[in-house]
Coordinates of C-alpha atoms in Angstrom, one line a residue:
X1 CA 61.2 -23.2 -18.5
X2 CA 64.5 -24.6 -19.7
X3 CA 67.6 -23.4 -17.9
X4 CA 69.0 -22.0 -21.2
X5 CA 65.8 -20.1 -21.9
X6 CA 65.7 -18.7 -18.4
X7 CA 69.3 -17.4 -18.7
X8 CA 68.5 -15.8 -22.0
X9 CA 65.4 -14.1 -20.5
X10 CA 67.3 -12.8 -17.6
X11 CA 70.4 -11.4 -19.4
X12 CA 68.9 -10.2 -22.7
X13 CA 65.9 -8.3 -21.5
X14 CA 65.5 -4.9 -19.7
X15 CA 66.0 -5.0 -15.9
X16 CA 62.8 -5.0 -13.8
X17 CA 61.0 -2.3 -11.8
X18 CA 62.6 -3.4 -8.6
X19 CA 66.0 -2.6 -10.0
X20 CA 64.9 0.9 -11.2
X21 CA 63.4 1.8 -7.8
X22 CA 66.5 0.5 -6.0
X23 CA 68.7 2.6 -8.3
X24 CA 66.7 5.7 -7.5
X25 CA 66.6 5.2 -3.7
X26 CA 70.3 4.2 -3.6
X27 CA 71.2 7.6 -5.1
X28 CA 69.8 9.4 -2.1
X29 CA 72.7 9.6 0.4
X30 CA 72.1 8.0 3.8
X31 CA 69.3 5.6 2.5
X32 CA 69.0 1.9 3.2
X33 CA 67.2 -0.5 0.9
X34 CA 65.3 -3.5 2.4
X35 CA 64.2 -5.8 -0.3
X36 CA 61.0 -7.6 0.8
X37 CA 61.3 -10.6 -1.4
X38 CA 63.6 -13.6 -2.2
X39 CA 67.3 -13.6 -2.4
X40 CA 67.3 -13.7 -6.3
X41 CA 65.5 -10.3 -6.4
X42 CA 67.8 -8.9 -3.8
X43 CA 71.0 -10.0 -5.5
X44 CA 69.9 -8.9 -8.9
X45 CA 68.9 -5.4 -7.8
X46 CA 71.9 -5.0 -5.4
X47 CA 74.4 -6.2 -8.0
X48 CA 73.0 -3.9 -10.7
X49 CA 73.4 -0.9 -8.4
X50 CA 76.8 -2.1 -7.0
X51 CA 78.3 -1.9 -10.5
X52 CA 78.5 1.9 -10.0
X53 CA 78.1 2.1 -6.2
X54 CA 80.7 -0.1 -4.3
X55 CA 78.9 0.6 -1.0
X56 CA 75.6 -1.0 -2.2
X57 CA 76.4 -4.3 -0.4
X58 CA 76.4 -2.4 2.9
X59 CA 73.2 -0.6 2.1
X60 CA 71.0 -3.5 1.0
X61 CA 69.4 -6.3 2.9
X62 CA 66.8 -9.0 2.1
X63 CA 63.9 -10.3 4.2
X64 CA 63.8 -13.7 2.5
X65 CA 60.1 -14.4 3.2
X66 CA 59.2 -18.0 3.9
X67 CA 57.1 -19.9 1.4
X68 CA 53.8 -19.6 3.3
X69 CA 54.3 -15.8 3.6
X70 CA 52.5 -15.4 0.3
X71 CA 49.4 -16.8 2.1
X72 CA 49.8 -15.4 5.6
X73 CA 51.8 -12.3 5.0
X74 CA 55.4 -11.2 5.4
X75 CA 55.1 -9.5 8.8
X76 CA 57.3 -12.0 10.6
X77 CA 60.1 -11.8 8.0
X78 CA 59.8 -8.1 7.6
X79 CA 60.1 -7.4 11.3
X80 CA 63.2 -9.7 11.4
X81 CA 64.7 -7.8 8.5
X82 CA 64.0 -4.4 10.2
X83 CA 65.5 -5.6 13.5
X84 CA 68.6 -6.7 11.6
X85 CA 69.0 -3.3 10.0
X86 CA 68.4 -1.6 13.4
X87 CA 71.0 -3.7 15.1
X88 CA 73.7 -3.4 12.5
X89 CA 73.3 -0.1 10.6
X90 CA 72.4 3.5 11.3
X91 CA 70.6 4.7 8.1
X92 CA 68.9 8.1 7.9
X93 CA 65.9 6.4 6.3
X94 CA 64.8 3.0 5.1
X95 CA 63.1 2.2 1.9
X96 CA 61.1 -1.1 1.9
X97 CA 60.8 -2.5 -1.7
X98 CA 58.3 -5.2 -2.3
X99 CA 59.1 -7.7 -5.1
X100 CA 56.5 -9.1 -7.6
X101 CA 55.0 -11.8 -5.4
X102 CA 55.0 -9.9 -2.1
X103 CA 53.3 -7.0 -3.8
X104 CA 50.3 -9.3 -4.4
X105 CA 50.0 -10.1 -0.6
X106 CA 48.8 -6.6 0.4
X107 CA 50.6 -6.3 3.7
X108 CA 50.3 -3.1 5.7
X109 CA 53.9 -2.3 5.4
X110 CA 53.7 1.1 7.2
X111 CA 51.9 -0.6 10.1
X112 CA 54.4 -3.4 10.3
X113 CA 57.3 -1.0 10.2
X114 CA 55.8 1.0 13.1
X115 CA 55.9 -2.1 15.3
X116 CA 59.7 -2.2 14.8
X117 CA 60.1 1.1 16.6
X118 CA 62.9 2.3 14.3
X119 CA 64.8 5.5 15.1
X120 CA 64.5 6.6 11.4
X121 CA 61.8 7.1 8.9
X122 CA 60.6 4.2 6.8
X123 CA 59.0 4.3 3.4
X124 CA 57.5 1.5 1.3
X125 CA 57.0 1.0 -2.4
X126 CA 55.5 -1.8 -4.5
X127 CA 57.9 -2.1 -7.4
X128 CA 58.2 -5.7 -8.5
X129 CA 58.7 -6.8 -12.1
X130 CA 54.9 -6.9 -12.6
X131 CA 55.0 -3.1 -12.5
X132 CA 57.2 -3.0 -15.5
X133 CA 60.9 -2.5 -16.3
X134 CA 63.6 -0.2 -15.0
X135 CA 61.9 2.9 -16.2
X136 CA 58.6 2.1 -14.4
X137 CA 60.4 1.3 -11.2
X138 CA 62.4 4.5 -11.3
X139 CA 59.1 6.4 -11.9
X140 CA 57.4 4.6 -9.0
X141 CA 60.2 5.6 -6.7
X142 CA 60.3 9.2 -7.9
X143 CA 56.5 9.6 -7.4
X144 CA 56.8 8.0 -4.0
X145 CA 59.3 10.6 -3.0
X146 CA 57.1 13.4 -4.4
X147 CA 54.3 12.2 -2.2
X148 CA 56.6 12.9 0.8
X149 CA 57.5 16.3 -0.7
X150 CA 53.8 17.1 -0.7
X151 CA 53.4 16.0 2.9
X152 CA 56.4 18.2 3.8
X153 CA 54.9 21.2 2.1
X154 CA 51.6 20.6 3.9
X155 CA 53.4 20.2 7.2
X156 CA 55.3 23.4 6.6
X157 CA 52.1 25.2 6.0
X158 CA 50.6 23.8 9.2
X159 CA 53.7 24.7 11.2
X160 CA 53.6 28.3 9.8
X161 CA 49.9 28.5 10.7
X162 CA 50.5 27.3 14.3
X163 CA 53.5 29.7 14.6
X164 CA 51.3 32.6 13.5
X165 CA 48.6 31.6 16.0
X166 CA 51.1 31.4 18.8
X167 CA 52.4 34.9 18.1
X168 CA 48.9 36.2 18.6
X169 CA 48.5 34.5 21.9
X170 CA 48.6 36.7 25.0
X171 CA 51.3 34.6 26.7
X172 CA 53.6 34.9 23.7
X173 CA 54.2 31.1 23.6
X174 CA 55.7 29.7 20.5
X175 CA 55.3 26.0 21.2
X176 CA 54.9 23.6 18.3
X177 CA 53.9 20.0 18.6
X178 CA 56.7 17.5 18.2
X179 CA 56.7 14.7 15.6
X180 CA 59.2 11.9 14.7
X181 CA 58.5 12.4 11.0
X182 CA 61.6 13.0 8.9
X183 CA 59.6 15.5 6.8
X184 CA 58.7 17.5 9.9
X185 CA 62.4 17.9 10.6
X186 CA 63.0 19.0 7.1
X187 CA 60.5 21.8 7.6
X188 CA 63.1 23.6 9.6
X189 CA 65.6 23.1 6.8
X190 CA 63.2 24.5 4.2
X191 CA 62.3 27.5 6.4
X192 CA 66.0 28.4 6.9
X193 CA 66.9 28.1 3.3
X194 CA 68.8 31.0 1.9
X195 CA 66.4 33.0 -0.3
X196 CA 69.4 34.8 -1.9
X197 CA 70.3 31.7 -3.9
X198 CA 67.0 31.5 -5.7
X199 CA 66.7 35.2 -6.2
X200 CA 70.2 35.6 -7.6
X201 CA 69.9 32.8 -10.2
X202 CA 67.1 31.0 -12.0
X203 CA 66.6 27.7 -10.3
X204 CA 65.9 24.3 -11.9
X205 CA 65.3 20.7 -10.8
X206 CA 66.8 18.2 -13.2
X207 CA 64.6 15.1 -13.5
X208 CA 65.3 11.7 -15.1
X209 CA 69.0 11.1 -14.4
X210 CA 70.6 8.1 -12.8
X211 CA 74.2 7.2 -12.1
X212 CA 73.4 3.6 -13.0
X213 CA 73.1 4.4 -16.8
X214 CA 76.1 4.0 -19.0
X215 CA 78.5 6.7 -17.9
X216 CA 75.5 8.1 -15.9
X217 CA 77.5 9.6 -13.1
X218 CA 79.7 11.4 -15.6
X219 CA 76.7 12.7 -17.5
X220 CA 75.2 14.1 -14.3
X221 CA 78.3 16.0 -13.5
X222 CA 78.5 17.4 -17.1
X223 CA 74.9 18.5 -17.1
X224 CA 75.3 20.2 -13.7
X225 CA 78.5 21.9 -15.0
X226 CA 76.9 23.2 -18.1
X227 CA 73.8 24.5 -16.3
X228 CA 75.8 26.1 -13.5
X229 CA 78.3 27.7 -15.9
X230 CA 75.4 29.1 -17.9
X231 CA 74.0 30.7 -14.7
X232 CA 71.4 28.3 -13.3
X233 CA 71.1 27.2 -9.7
X234 CA 70.5 23.5 -9.5
X235 CA 67.9 23.1 -6.8
X236 CA 67.8 19.2 -6.8
X237 CA 68.5 16.2 -9.0
X238 CA 66.4 13.5 -7.4
X239 CA 67.8 10.0 -8.2
X240 CA 71.0 11.7 -9.3
X241 CA 72.8 12.2 -6.0
X242 CA 70.8 14.9 -4.3
X243 CA 70.4 14.7 -0.5
X244 CA 67.0 14.2 1.0
X245 CA 67.0 17.8 2.3
X246 CA 67.5 19.0 -1.3
X247 CA 64.8 16.7 -2.7
X248 CA 62.2 17.9 -0.1
X249 CA 62.7 21.4 -1.5
X250 CA 61.7 20.4 -5.1
X251 CA 58.8 23.0 -5.1
X252 CA 61.3 25.9 -4.7
X253 CA 62.6 25.6 -8.3
X254 CA 61.4 27.9 -11.1
X255 CA 61.4 25.1 -13.7
X256 CA 61.6 21.3 -13.8
X257 CA 63.8 20.0 -16.6
X258 CA 62.8 16.5 -17.9
X259 CA 65.8 14.8 -19.5
X260 CA 64.3 11.4 -19.9
X261 CA 60.5 11.3 -20.5
X262 CA 60.2 7.6 -19.7
X263 CA 61.7 8.2 -16.2
X264 CA 60.3 11.6 -15.1
X265 CA 57.6 13.1 -17.4
X266 CA 54.8 11.8 -15.2
X267 CA 56.6 13.1 -12.1
X268 CA 57.0 16.6 -13.7
X269 CA 53.3 16.7 -14.4
X270 CA 52.6 15.7 -10.8
X271 CA 54.8 18.5 -9.5
X272 CA 53.1 20.9 -11.8
X273 CA 49.6 19.8 -10.6
X274 CA 50.6 19.9 -6.9
X275 CA 52.9 22.9 -6.8
X276 CA 52.3 24.8 -10.0
X277 CA 56.0 24.4 -11.1
X278 CA 56.2 24.4 -14.9
X279 CA 58.3 21.7 -16.7
X280 CA 60.2 21.5 -20.0
X281 CA 61.0 18.2 -21.7
X282 CA 64.4 18.8 -23.3
X283 CA 65.9 15.3 -23.6
X284 CA 69.6 14.7 -23.2
X285 CA 72.2 17.1 -24.8
X286 CA 74.5 15.3 -27.3
X287 CA 77.0 16.8 -29.7
X288 CA 78.3 20.4 -29.8
X289 CA 75.4 21.9 -31.8
X290 CA 73.0 19.6 -30.0
X291 CA 74.1 20.9 -26.6
X292 CA 73.8 24.5 -27.7
X293 CA 70.3 23.8 -29.0
X294 CA 69.4 22.1 -25.7
X295 CA 70.6 25.1 -23.7
X296 CA 68.8 27.5 -26.1
X297 CA 65.6 25.7 -25.5
X298 CA 66.0 26.0 -21.7
X299 CA 67.0 29.7 -22.0
X300 CA 63.9 30.5 -24.1
X301 CA 61.7 29.4 -21.2
X302 CA 64.0 30.5 -18.3
X303 CA 66.7 32.9 -19.4
X304 CA 70.2 32.4 -18.0
X305 CA 72.8 35.1 -17.3
X306 CA 76.0 33.5 -18.7
X307 CA 75.0 31.4 -21.7
X308 CA 77.8 33.0 -23.7
X309 CA 80.4 31.2 -21.6
X310 CA 79.1 27.8 -22.8
X311 CA 78.9 29.0 -26.4
X312 CA 82.5 30.1 -26.4
X313 CA 83.6 26.8 -24.9
X314 CA 81.6 25.0 -27.5
X315 CA 83.3 26.9 -30.3
X316 CA 86.7 26.2 -28.9
X317 CA 86.1 22.4 -28.6
X318 CA 84.4 22.2 -32.0
X319 CA 87.4 23.9 -33.7
X320 CA 89.7 21.3 -32.1
X321 CA 87.5 18.4 -33.3
X322 CA 87.3 19.7 -36.8
X323 CA 91.1 20.1 -36.9
X324 CA 91.5 16.5 -35.7
X325 CA 88.9 15.3 -38.2
X326 CA 90.6 17.0 -41.1
X327 CA 94.0 15.4 -40.2
X328 CA 92.4 11.9 -40.1
X329 CA 90.5 12.4 -43.3
X330 CA 93.7 13.1 -45.1
X331 CA 95.0 9.7 -44.1
X332 CA 91.9 7.5 -44.0
X333 CA 89.2 9.3 -46.0
X334 CA 85.9 10.7 -44.7
X335 CA 84.1 9.4 -41.6
X336 CA 81.7 7.2 -43.5
X337 CA 79.8 4.1 -42.5
X338 CA 77.6 2.1 -44.9
X339 CA 75.1 1.6 -42.0
X340 CA 74.7 2.9 -38.5
X341 CA 72.5 1.2 -35.9
X342 CA 71.7 3.1 -32.7
X343 CA 69.9 1.0 -30.1
X344 CA 69.1 2.9 -26.9
X345 CA 66.4 4.5 -24.8
X346 CA 64.6 7.4 -26.5
X347 CA 66.6 10.4 -25.2
X348 CA 69.9 8.7 -25.9
X349 CA 69.0 7.3 -29.3
X350 CA 67.4 10.4 -30.7
X351 CA 70.0 12.8 -29.4
X352 CA 73.0 10.7 -30.5
X353 CA 71.5 10.1 -33.9
X354 CA 71.2 13.8 -34.6
X355 CA 74.7 14.4 -33.3
X356 CA 76.3 11.6 -35.3
X357 CA 74.7 12.3 -38.6
X358 CA 74.4 16.0 -38.2
X359 CA 77.8 16.9 -36.9
X360 CA 80.4 14.1 -37.5
X361 CA 79.7 11.1 -39.7
X362 CA 78.1 10.3 -43.1
X363 CA 76.1 7.2 -43.8
X364 CA 73.7 5.8 -46.3
X365 CA 71.4 4.2 -43.7
X366 CA 70.8 5.1 -40.1
X367 CA 68.5 2.8 -38.2
X368 CA 67.2 3.5 -34.6
X369 CA 66.0 0.8 -32.3
X370 CA 64.2 2.6 -29.4
X371 CA 64.2 0.3 -26.4
X372 CA 61.1 2.1 -25.0
X373 CA 58.0 3.5 -26.7
X374 CA 58.3 7.1 -27.7
X375 CA 56.8 9.7 -30.0
X376 CA 60.3 11.0 -30.9
X377 CA 61.0 10.8 -34.7
X378 CA 64.5 12.3 -35.3
X379 CA 65.0 13.4 -38.8
X380 CA 68.5 11.8 -38.9
X381 CA 66.9 8.4 -38.9
X382 CA 66.3 6.4 -42.1
X383 CA 64.2 3.9 -40.2
X384 CA 62.9 3.7 -36.7
X385 CA 61.9 0.5 -34.8
X386 CA 60.4 0.3 -31.3
X387 CA 61.0 -2.7 -29.1
X388 CA 57.9 -4.7 -28.4
X389 CA 56.1 -3.2 -31.4
X390 CA 58.5 -3.7 -34.4
X391 CA 60.3 -6.8 -33.3
X392 CA 60.1 -8.4 -36.8
X393 CA 61.6 -5.3 -38.3
X394 CA 64.3 -5.3 -35.7
X395 CA 65.1 -8.9 -36.4
X396 CA 65.5 -8.0 -40.1
X397 CA 68.0 -5.2 -39.2
X398 CA 70.3 -7.8 -37.8
X399 CA 69.7 -10.5 -40.4
X400 CA 70.3 -8.1 -43.3
X401 CA 73.2 -6.3 -41.8
X402 CA 76.1 -5.8 -44.2
X403 CA 78.5 -3.9 -42.1
X404 CA 78.9 -0.5 -40.3
X405 CA 78.8 1.1 -36.9
X406 CA 76.7 -0.3 -34.1
X407 CA 76.0 2.1 -31.2
X408 CA 74.2 0.2 -28.5
X409 CA 75.2 -2.4 -25.9
X410 CA 76.7 -5.8 -25.7
X411 CA 73.3 -7.2 -26.6
X412 CA 73.4 -5.9 -30.2
X413 CA 77.1 -6.8 -30.5
X414 CA 76.6 -10.4 -29.3
X415 CA 73.7 -10.8 -31.7
X416 CA 75.7 -9.7 -34.7
X417 CA 78.6 -11.9 -33.5
X418 CA 76.3 -14.9 -33.5
X419 CA 75.1 -14.1 -37.0
X420 CA 78.7 -13.7 -38.1
X421 CA 78.1 -10.2 -39.4
X422 CA 80.9 -7.6 -39.7
X423 CA 80.6 -4.4 -37.6
X424 CA 82.5 -1.9 -35.5
X425 CA 81.2 -1.0 -32.1
X426 CA 80.7 2.0 -29.8
X427 CA 78.8 1.3 -26.5
X428 CA 76.4 3.9 -25.4
X429 CA 74.1 2.0 -23.1
X430 CA 74.3 -1.0 -20.6
X431 CA 75.0 -3.8 -20.5
X432 CA 78.6 -3.3 -21.7
X433 CA 80.2 -6.6 -20.9
X434 CA 83.0 -6.2 -23.5
X435 CA 84.3 -2.8 -22.3
X436 CA 85.8 -1.6 -19.0
X437 CA 84.9 1.9 -17.9
X438 CA 87.7 3.6 -15.9
X439 CA 87.8 7.2 -17.1
X440 CA 85.4 10.1 -16.1
X441 CA 84.4 11.1 -19.6
X442 CA 80.6 11.7 -20.1
X443 CA 78.6 10.9 -23.2
X444 CA 76.5 14.1 -23.2
X445 CA 77.3 17.8 -23.3
X446 CA 80.5 19.4 -24.6
X447 CA 82.9 17.0 -22.9
X448 CA 80.8 14.1 -24.1
X449 CA 80.8 15.4 -27.6
X450 CA 84.6 15.2 -27.7
X451 CA 84.5 11.7 -26.2
X452 CA 81.9 10.4 -28.7
X453 CA 83.7 12.0 -31.6
X454 CA 86.9 10.2 -30.5
X455 CA 85.1 6.8 -30.0
X456 CA 83.4 7.0 -33.4
X457 CA 86.6 7.8 -35.2
X458 CA 88.5 5.1 -33.4
X459 CA 85.8 2.6 -34.4
X460 CA 86.3 3.5 -38.0
X461 CA 90.0 3.2 -37.7
X462 CA 89.7 -0.2 -36.0
X463 CA 87.7 -1.3 -39.1
X464 CA 90.3 0.1 -41.4
X465 CA 93.0 -1.8 -39.6
X466 CA 91.1 -5.0 -39.8
X467 CA 90.8 -4.6 -43.5
X468 CA 94.5 -4.0 -43.8
X469 CA 95.3 -7.1 -41.8
X470 CA 92.9 -9.2 -43.8
X471 CA 94.7 -8.2 -47.1
X472 CA 98.1 -9.4 -45.6

């Protein structure tokens, strides 16, 4: 492969499964990621995570297997890597992530890790690029953690049974066999959890969020704020900053909310099958009206006690946005774009399309480029293309572009620049090479609605100023 082709492939395609799994595990405080693969895979995954987590460099290490390891196994290199971690760090748990080539070897990772005699728990996952892209890697990591949740639930049942037996013994002994398992330790946490929390408020797990998404950390905070204000107790947000002790208690929730199907729908079905917890696929909340519909959908399944507080906040913010819009329309005319292109994962693209066309802007043509396959077909879209299926149609979108608003990433922007096509831009997904992110504004929810409204109007005004300057 030519060097230029290689660079294009690396920087203009979705990130691999190893990156998705790394992002998920990194979001669990106290975790350490050991990449069992070459330096390239290590640097790629670590740097992607480091863009939002400055401590990633101190929480990642690489085994750098020798060339013959693909034939004889990676035991030597893996033990050396684990010894390095043991000597230099004190993680609460270690996640060993095999890259593409190492995944094919078939090493007994758990057996090798046991030889290292580490003072913490070690978990392994095969998540190389062969498994898929970021979404598949995130999904693999989430399912791997759910397997530990199941073990914890089974251990809790066993401990309860042994405790009941001991209470019936004549000697009154309450001895329980000891184990070094991290999950066994969490049994005590689960058993001592405050039942008043779950009984006072309806409890939910929020699935499918990651701080590595564009303004992902801010979106997580906004979603948590909205749900808690409405009266829900957030049981856990796996992959979104929740501690291991919270994730282990996933079965305690009344409902699992799936915000991105490509990341967490399979996991929600697994939790339902294993623990009987129902799930609701609600997508991401965008826009004022969109956020209220999102909350109403959740409320219909699991009623909240303070939904009116969010409705009042939404009305206040919406009134302010309408006032600002009226002022700008008197100067620059309506918020109109000849064309709008939205290129993003399903939840983002569908939700933002409905908010943009349904609440704020007018357009003659709204095209969606879904970056993952989905059954979503938002009514706001004039045309829908799916990456990998409709590539020819996607190419035509760029070649026939005549101007308008592009809501996507630097990839769409750079393509239109190369084609010398006019456009105004609003980033909504990564990579965003031509924008610095320094504020804490989310994209979703009520605060996100104000931010998106501001960005879209400013994109229009930027285009208007360019026209004025070209006349002079």
